[in-house]
Amino acid sequence: MRKKCVISLVGSICLLLVALVLMTAYAKATPIEEPIKLNAVSFIATKTHTAKTFIEWIEMVNERAGGKMKIKFLGGPEVIPAREQVEALRTGVVDISISPIAYHSKIVPACIAWALSKDTPWEERKSGFFEHMSKLYEKANIHLLAEIGKGAEMYFFLNKEIKTLRELRGLKIRTIPTVATLLDKLGCKGVTIPRGDIYVAMERGLIDGFLSPPSLVIDLGQHEVTKCFVDHGFLVSVIVFGVNLDTWNSLPKDMQDLLSQTAEEIERIDYPRYFEIEAKAKERLVELGVKKIEFSPEDIKRFYAIVYESFSADLDRADPKNGSILKRLIIHKVGEGR
């Protein structure tokens, strides 16, 4: 009896060992599925609200992907210079990036249409504006995912106090491609310098002013070299979330859906938040000694007429066919109240 028990025990141990060997062999033969890895960069420093919103979205995606996909944030312009990031995205050096439409005029000339629109991101999706713009970006090998920053308009920040629209004439203003025509029509002298050089240029009098959302002026400490700002915003600061089109097409449908859904979520989260941030930033600027300038009703009307005429003319020159389509899809135009 005892002998039978021993034999039975030995048999059980042998079966267990065989099972372990088979399980090990199966595990080796079946590799663990690695998550899809994507990398992302921001055109602007991580301490800014824009970059923080981008990182917030990345964390949202990573959490909901359940280990199936992971986006790694590489950093800001210290990783890839800001103006080189669009080309890096287009060619697949990076998978995802955020950048302002000011950097996109060469690859999607009709992007200037955003400068004419006061519509919310979801209004632009509903009207067909976003869909049409997406098709244009696809031709540049970029999948358009989202837009943020529409609550942040550009304002004139100056180191010389003015009272009227006419006094903008002759001032040296830091320029970017999207505002070159506008500055010319206002009689300003456009000066091309990197964003990072604005502080020193203002300090040394190389420029008399620049355009920026108020919150960014505080984030970058530029209020220290600024005397006043003209409290009439324009040119919504549209920041585009883009995915390399080849990368996008390689993703499984559920991961594409995740990126799209979370992108639309961050649009709705960030839009009202931007308005609140910019309103508080303007109050803070005044507290810091930066004077708020308001034009007369006549000057305000003329100012916004020039803004619309300038951007509309730029769009007509850049891409008349698509420009005409996009203009018709805009519900609320710049200069109109909301």
XYZ file of C-alpha atoms in Angstrom:
338
model
C 0.000 0.000 0.000
C 2.777 2.343 0.955
C 4.612 1.488 -2.259
C 1.526 2.388 -4.306
C 1.278 5.768 -2.575
C 4.912 6.531 -3.335
C 4.433 5.569 -6.976
C 1.303 7.736 -7.156
C 3.131 10.693 -5.604
C 6.053 10.333 -8.009
C 3.609 10.170 -10.905
C 1.861 13.343 -9.768
C 5.170 15.160 -9.450
C 6.164 14.055 -12.950
C 2.870 15.280 -14.374
C 3.338 18.598 -12.590
C 6.851 18.971 -13.994
C 5.631 18.168 -17.500
C 2.871 20.773 -17.115
C 5.380 23.385 -15.950
C 7.672 22.620 -18.892
C 4.770 22.934 -21.334
C 3.593 26.206 -19.758
C 7.114 27.650 -19.936
C 7.474 26.609 -23.553
C 4.089 28.168 -24.393
C 5.001 31.393 -22.640
C 8.231 31.611 -24.630
C 6.418 30.845 -27.860
C 3.737 33.488 -27.141
C 5.441 36.885 -26.809
C 3.859 39.498 -24.543
C 2.127 42.131 -26.657
C 4.016 45.415 -26.428
C 1.994 48.638 -26.204
C 1.901 50.964 -29.194
C 4.459 53.669 -28.467
C 4.028 57.218 -29.762
C 6.150 60.283 -29.055
C 4.961 63.873 -28.784
C 6.436 67.376 -28.631
C 5.176 70.883 -27.890
C 6.180 74.090 -29.668
C 6.146 75.960 -26.374
C 7.728 75.595 -22.927
C 6.118 73.111 -20.547
C 5.467 75.788 -17.906
C 2.835 77.456 -20.106
C -0.888 76.737 -19.947
C -0.916 75.480 -23.546
C 1.744 72.844 -22.919
C 0.116 71.835 -19.629
C -3.175 71.255 -21.467
C -1.370 69.080 -24.014
C 0.241 67.041 -21.237
C -3.160 66.738 -19.533
C -4.553 65.230 -22.744
C -1.596 62.825 -23.065
C -2.157 61.597 -19.507
C -5.868 61.166 -20.258
C -5.064 59.013 -23.305
C -2.466 56.896 -21.499
C -4.815 56.221 -18.605
C -7.705 55.142 -20.821
C -5.613 53.107 -23.263
C -5.313 50.342 -20.666
C -1.708 49.584 -21.553
C -2.474 49.102 -25.242
C -0.950 52.447 -26.261
C 1.398 54.907 -24.583
C 2.269 58.457 -25.623
C 5.627 59.714 -24.385
C 5.979 63.477 -24.045
C 9.511 64.364 -25.140
C 9.396 68.062 -24.239
C 9.173 71.485 -25.851
C 11.343 73.555 -28.208
C 14.465 72.431 -26.372
C 13.921 69.014 -28.007
C 13.072 70.242 -31.520
C 13.054 73.983 -32.342
C 9.479 75.273 -32.464
C 9.393 76.180 -36.152
C 10.917 72.821 -37.145
C 8.287 70.756 -35.360
C 5.670 70.928 -38.124
C 8.108 69.417 -40.617
C 9.176 66.852 -38.007
C 5.527 65.857 -37.640
C 4.848 65.796 -41.368
C 7.848 63.559 -42.060
C 7.293 61.235 -39.094
C 10.239 62.267 -36.922
C 7.596 62.680 -34.206
C 4.134 61.133 -34.062
C 2.164 63.931 -32.398
C 2.740 67.643 -31.887
C 0.963 70.867 -31.042
C 1.755 74.087 -32.855
C 0.046 77.384 -33.750
C -1.471 77.973 -37.179
C 1.139 80.698 -37.656
C 3.601 77.869 -38.382
C 1.349 76.134 -40.931
C 0.947 78.677 -43.732
C 3.426 76.938 -46.050
C 1.908 73.462 -45.784
C -1.779 74.465 -45.451
C -2.168 78.004 -46.848
C -5.908 78.079 -46.059
C -5.221 77.700 -42.321
C -5.432 81.508 -42.100
C -9.230 81.035 -42.296
C -9.107 80.329 -38.560
C -8.157 83.988 -38.077
C -11.604 84.970 -39.386
C -13.573 82.613 -37.148
C -14.961 83.223 -33.672
C -16.750 79.861 -33.663
C -16.180 77.331 -30.900
C -14.356 74.105 -31.845
C -17.628 72.147 -31.687
C -19.406 74.730 -33.860
C -16.636 74.298 -36.415
C -17.086 70.531 -36.317
C -20.850 70.867 -36.767
C -20.626 73.399 -39.615
C -18.150 71.323 -41.623
C -15.316 73.849 -41.204
C -13.152 71.417 -39.220
C -13.830 68.543 -41.623
C -12.843 70.622 -44.647
C -9.709 71.857 -42.896
C -8.854 68.256 -41.961
C -8.858 67.238 -45.625
C -6.379 70.010 -46.403
C -4.076 68.872 -43.588
C -4.179 65.285 -44.842
C -2.585 66.485 -48.081
C 0.352 67.602 -45.913
C 0.485 64.118 -44.306
C -1.041 65.322 -41.031
C -4.207 64.070 -39.372
C -5.936 67.011 -37.699
C -7.013 65.875 -34.254
C -8.087 68.939 -32.272
C -7.759 72.665 -31.746
C -7.307 74.509 -28.483
C -6.541 78.080 -27.507
C -9.608 79.697 -29.066
C -10.332 81.472 -25.813
C -6.964 83.196 -26.054
C -6.858 86.123 -28.454
C -3.853 88.183 -29.484
C -3.378 91.708 -28.145
C -0.889 94.457 -28.898
C 1.668 94.786 -26.076
C 3.735 97.959 -26.322
C 6.587 99.768 -24.615
C 5.137 103.095 -25.788
C 1.788 104.347 -24.539
C -0.756 105.216 -27.245
C -4.343 106.474 -27.206
C -5.585 106.092 -30.776
C -5.478 103.557 -33.600
C -3.514 106.008 -35.716
C -0.647 105.994 -33.194
C 0.180 102.396 -34.105
C 1.660 103.760 -37.319
C 5.420 103.581 -37.462
C 5.781 101.301 -34.438
C 8.163 98.349 -34.795
C 6.146 95.228 -33.986
C 7.435 91.670 -33.815
C 5.801 89.915 -36.748
C 4.810 86.397 -37.773
C 3.567 85.359 -41.247
C -0.111 85.404 -40.287
C -0.078 89.086 -39.248
C 2.284 90.594 -41.824
C -0.521 92.045 -43.971
C -2.398 93.347 -40.937
C 0.642 95.150 -39.560
C 1.272 96.679 -42.969
C -2.326 97.963 -43.220
C -2.049 99.417 -39.719
C 1.143 101.201 -40.736
C 3.391 99.210 -38.391
C 6.890 98.033 -39.248
C 7.157 94.263 -38.930
C 10.317 92.900 -37.306
C 11.034 89.166 -37.483
C 12.606 87.741 -34.327
C 12.164 84.437 -32.436
C 9.565 84.410 -29.664
C 12.320 83.751 -27.138
C 14.053 87.031 -28.050
C 11.044 89.295 -27.423
C 12.053 90.196 -23.856
C 15.540 91.403 -24.788
C 14.284 93.147 -27.949
C 11.689 95.087 -25.920
C 14.231 95.864 -23.215
C 16.723 97.254 -25.738
C 14.154 99.089 -27.852
C 14.763 96.935 -30.918
C 10.990 96.538 -31.143
C 8.175 98.707 -29.797
C 5.755 95.871 -29.281
C 4.547 92.368 -29.997
C 1.350 90.328 -30.213
C 0.442 87.736 -27.609
C -2.299 86.292 -25.413
C -2.112 88.001 -21.982
C -1.425 84.810 -20.013
C 1.648 84.032 -22.092
C 3.073 87.493 -21.405
C 2.946 86.728 -17.686
C 4.205 83.148 -18.102
C 7.274 84.397 -19.969
C 7.860 87.451 -17.771
C 7.411 89.863 -20.684
C 5.258 92.202 -18.586
C 8.513 93.418 -17.048
C 9.405 95.181 -20.315
C 5.884 96.216 -21.337
C 4.180 99.552 -20.582
C 0.689 98.970 -21.949
C -1.606 96.696 -23.934
C -4.455 97.530 -26.308
C -7.538 95.826 -24.889
C -9.052 94.766 -28.211
C -8.313 91.119 -28.920
C -8.177 89.491 -32.332
C -6.609 86.522 -34.135
C -7.728 83.662 -31.923
C -4.627 81.772 -30.906
C -5.525 78.451 -32.524
C -3.198 75.644 -31.465
C -3.493 72.492 -33.548
C -3.120 68.916 -32.296
C -1.670 66.979 -35.217
C -0.819 63.308 -35.731
C 1.479 62.098 -38.489
C -0.912 60.628 -41.072
C 1.121 57.434 -41.557
C 1.138 56.905 -37.796
C -2.601 57.549 -37.652
C -3.348 55.055 -40.424
C -1.258 52.394 -38.666
C -3.290 52.597 -35.448
C -6.111 50.139 -34.726
C -9.618 51.604 -34.890
C -10.169 51.556 -31.126
C -7.012 53.609 -30.531
C -7.973 56.081 -33.265
C -11.358 56.452 -31.579
C -9.687 56.985 -28.208
C -7.467 59.766 -29.571
C -10.416 61.457 -31.295
C -12.780 61.222 -28.323
C -10.271 62.528 -25.796
C -9.235 65.316 -28.181
C -12.822 66.536 -28.412
C -13.087 66.300 -24.628
C -10.021 68.463 -24.095
C -11.438 71.051 -26.524
C -14.573 71.413 -24.400
C -12.584 71.445 -21.163
C -10.066 74.009 -22.347
C -12.262 76.492 -24.236
C -14.011 78.070 -21.201
C -10.870 77.654 -19.127
C -8.899 79.789 -21.575
C -11.424 82.641 -21.322
C -11.156 82.589 -17.544
C -7.360 82.429 -17.619
C -7.050 85.299 -20.101
C -9.530 87.489 -18.213
C -7.596 86.968 -14.977
C -4.304 87.543 -16.805
C -5.461 90.960 -18.016
C -6.441 91.910 -14.470
C -3.081 90.703 -13.223
C -1.220 92.705 -15.872
C -2.886 95.888 -14.649
C -1.917 94.988 -11.076
C 1.668 94.546 -12.282
C 1.667 98.057 -13.715
C 0.878 97.372 -17.371
C -1.663 99.991 -18.455
C -4.823 98.950 -20.315
C -5.583 101.041 -23.421
C -9.040 101.255 -24.995
C -9.759 102.920 -28.333
C -12.767 105.103 -29.090
C -15.865 103.349 -30.526
C -14.961 104.697 -33.980
C -11.400 103.382 -33.738
C -12.621 99.997 -32.487
C -14.950 99.640 -35.472
C -12.192 100.648 -37.875
C -9.657 98.372 -36.183
C -11.792 95.239 -36.564
C -12.668 96.171 -40.139
C -8.942 96.290 -40.945
C -8.394 92.983 -39.122
C -11.078 91.208 -41.153
C -10.035 92.803 -44.451
C -6.394 91.850 -43.886
C -6.954 88.203 -43.031
C -9.621 87.830 -45.715
C -7.231 89.228 -48.335
C -4.470 86.885 -47.123
C -6.816 83.916 -47.431
C -7.946 84.921 -50.925
C -4.329 85.146 -52.065
C -3.196 81.961 -50.325
C -5.983 79.626 -51.437
C -8.952 81.316 -53.133
C -10.895 78.098 -53.782
C -10.719 76.622 -50.276
C -10.780 80.073 -48.716
C -14.157 80.767 -50.294
C -15.528 77.457 -48.978
C -14.201 77.999 -45.456
C -15.541 81.563 -45.255
C -19.034 80.282 -46.027
C -18.741 77.714 -43.224
C -17.912 80.311 -40.537
C -20.888 81.155 -38.318
C -19.418 83.980 -36.185
C -16.780 86.160 -37.842
C -14.005 88.108 -36.122
C -15.163 91.496 -34.864
C -18.701 90.254 -34.266
C -20.018 89.876 -30.726
C -20.801 86.446 -29.323
